[in-house]
């Protein structure tokens, strides 16, 4: 079945009126919504409760308008990235099943999901987690009906991280952990990125000492997040498949560094839009739904030969510097500040850069 996609603005910290309007207008049925990926306005840290507020609000709308139970609505993948630094606007991209439009014989947007096997605390940052995530990605490909890894353009994940309690539980079983609690968010994300890369044939299975160290190994389609609320990997995979119908196509590119605006346009071209050699936002013709970008401060503290100070700033975390900077580049590229930019990009794109995913309206033919 085809996938319909729409972007809605989040107008206040617990607003879900955009989703409500999609449903009331008849654009999407509440029971057809299968995923939400959004940016919220908090600080992006562990204590960023705006993610919980948005999650609660969006699930509440689906319960109010649909027939699914609270447990069923609770299973819908919703990925919330906190922090709208710089010009970024809080927003959500909503995905719904739709069999009413589009050609059946052209490659169009397809989606698959999977939950990995359990990930133990001692697995995080180690080859066991890489292998577990790779198996989960393959399962999500099968769910999407995609056989060729080259047709996969976006893999969004949520995986567990360490807490004091889980570290103590592992120690009680005689196991060690690979990192400290405060490092585990980045390590979990990076290990997951390698699992995605292995599943899609982008890299070979890494050695233990390469995980979160050899940053030349990466996936160009991974966007990884982690949290305390689960003990498995939640995987949402997007690509193009023939026969699914619909109007939308997806593609990806890579920003080589924080200023690489051409990487954004490469992703849009990959999704199927013809652009001039030196494009501008006006050339998109209103057909871009959204871009999804991962970024991180370059650990060499250099950008195109110039010294960078964001890693030395004791007042503002470098995640907020990099997110604000890349968000500005992306907003200028597409002419819209409601663009998804997320940090903690280890093994997700090249060092100092990151993957860019674009979804476009390819039309009915």
Short mmCIF file of C-alpha atoms in Angstrom, two decimals, residues 31 71 190 213 219 221 261 271 309 357 361:
data_model
loop_
_atom_site.label_atom_id
_atom_site.label_comp_id
_atom_site.label_asym_id
_atom_site.label_seq_id
_atom_site.Cartn_x
_atom_site.Cartn_y
_atom_site.Cartn_z
CA UNK A 31 -6.17 4.65 11.69
CA UNK A 71 -2.00 -0.09 23.19
CA UNK A 190 27.18 5.10 16.57
CA UNK A 213 36.75 4.95 16.82
CA UNK A 219 26.20 4.68 6.77
CA UNK A 221 21.26 6.64 5.18
CA UNK A 261 24.67 22.84 0.69
CA UNK A 271 14.59 11.66 -4.83
CA UNK A 309 35.59 26.76 18.79
CA UNK A 357 17.35 12.41 3.16
CA UNK A 361 6.05 14.73 -4.38
#
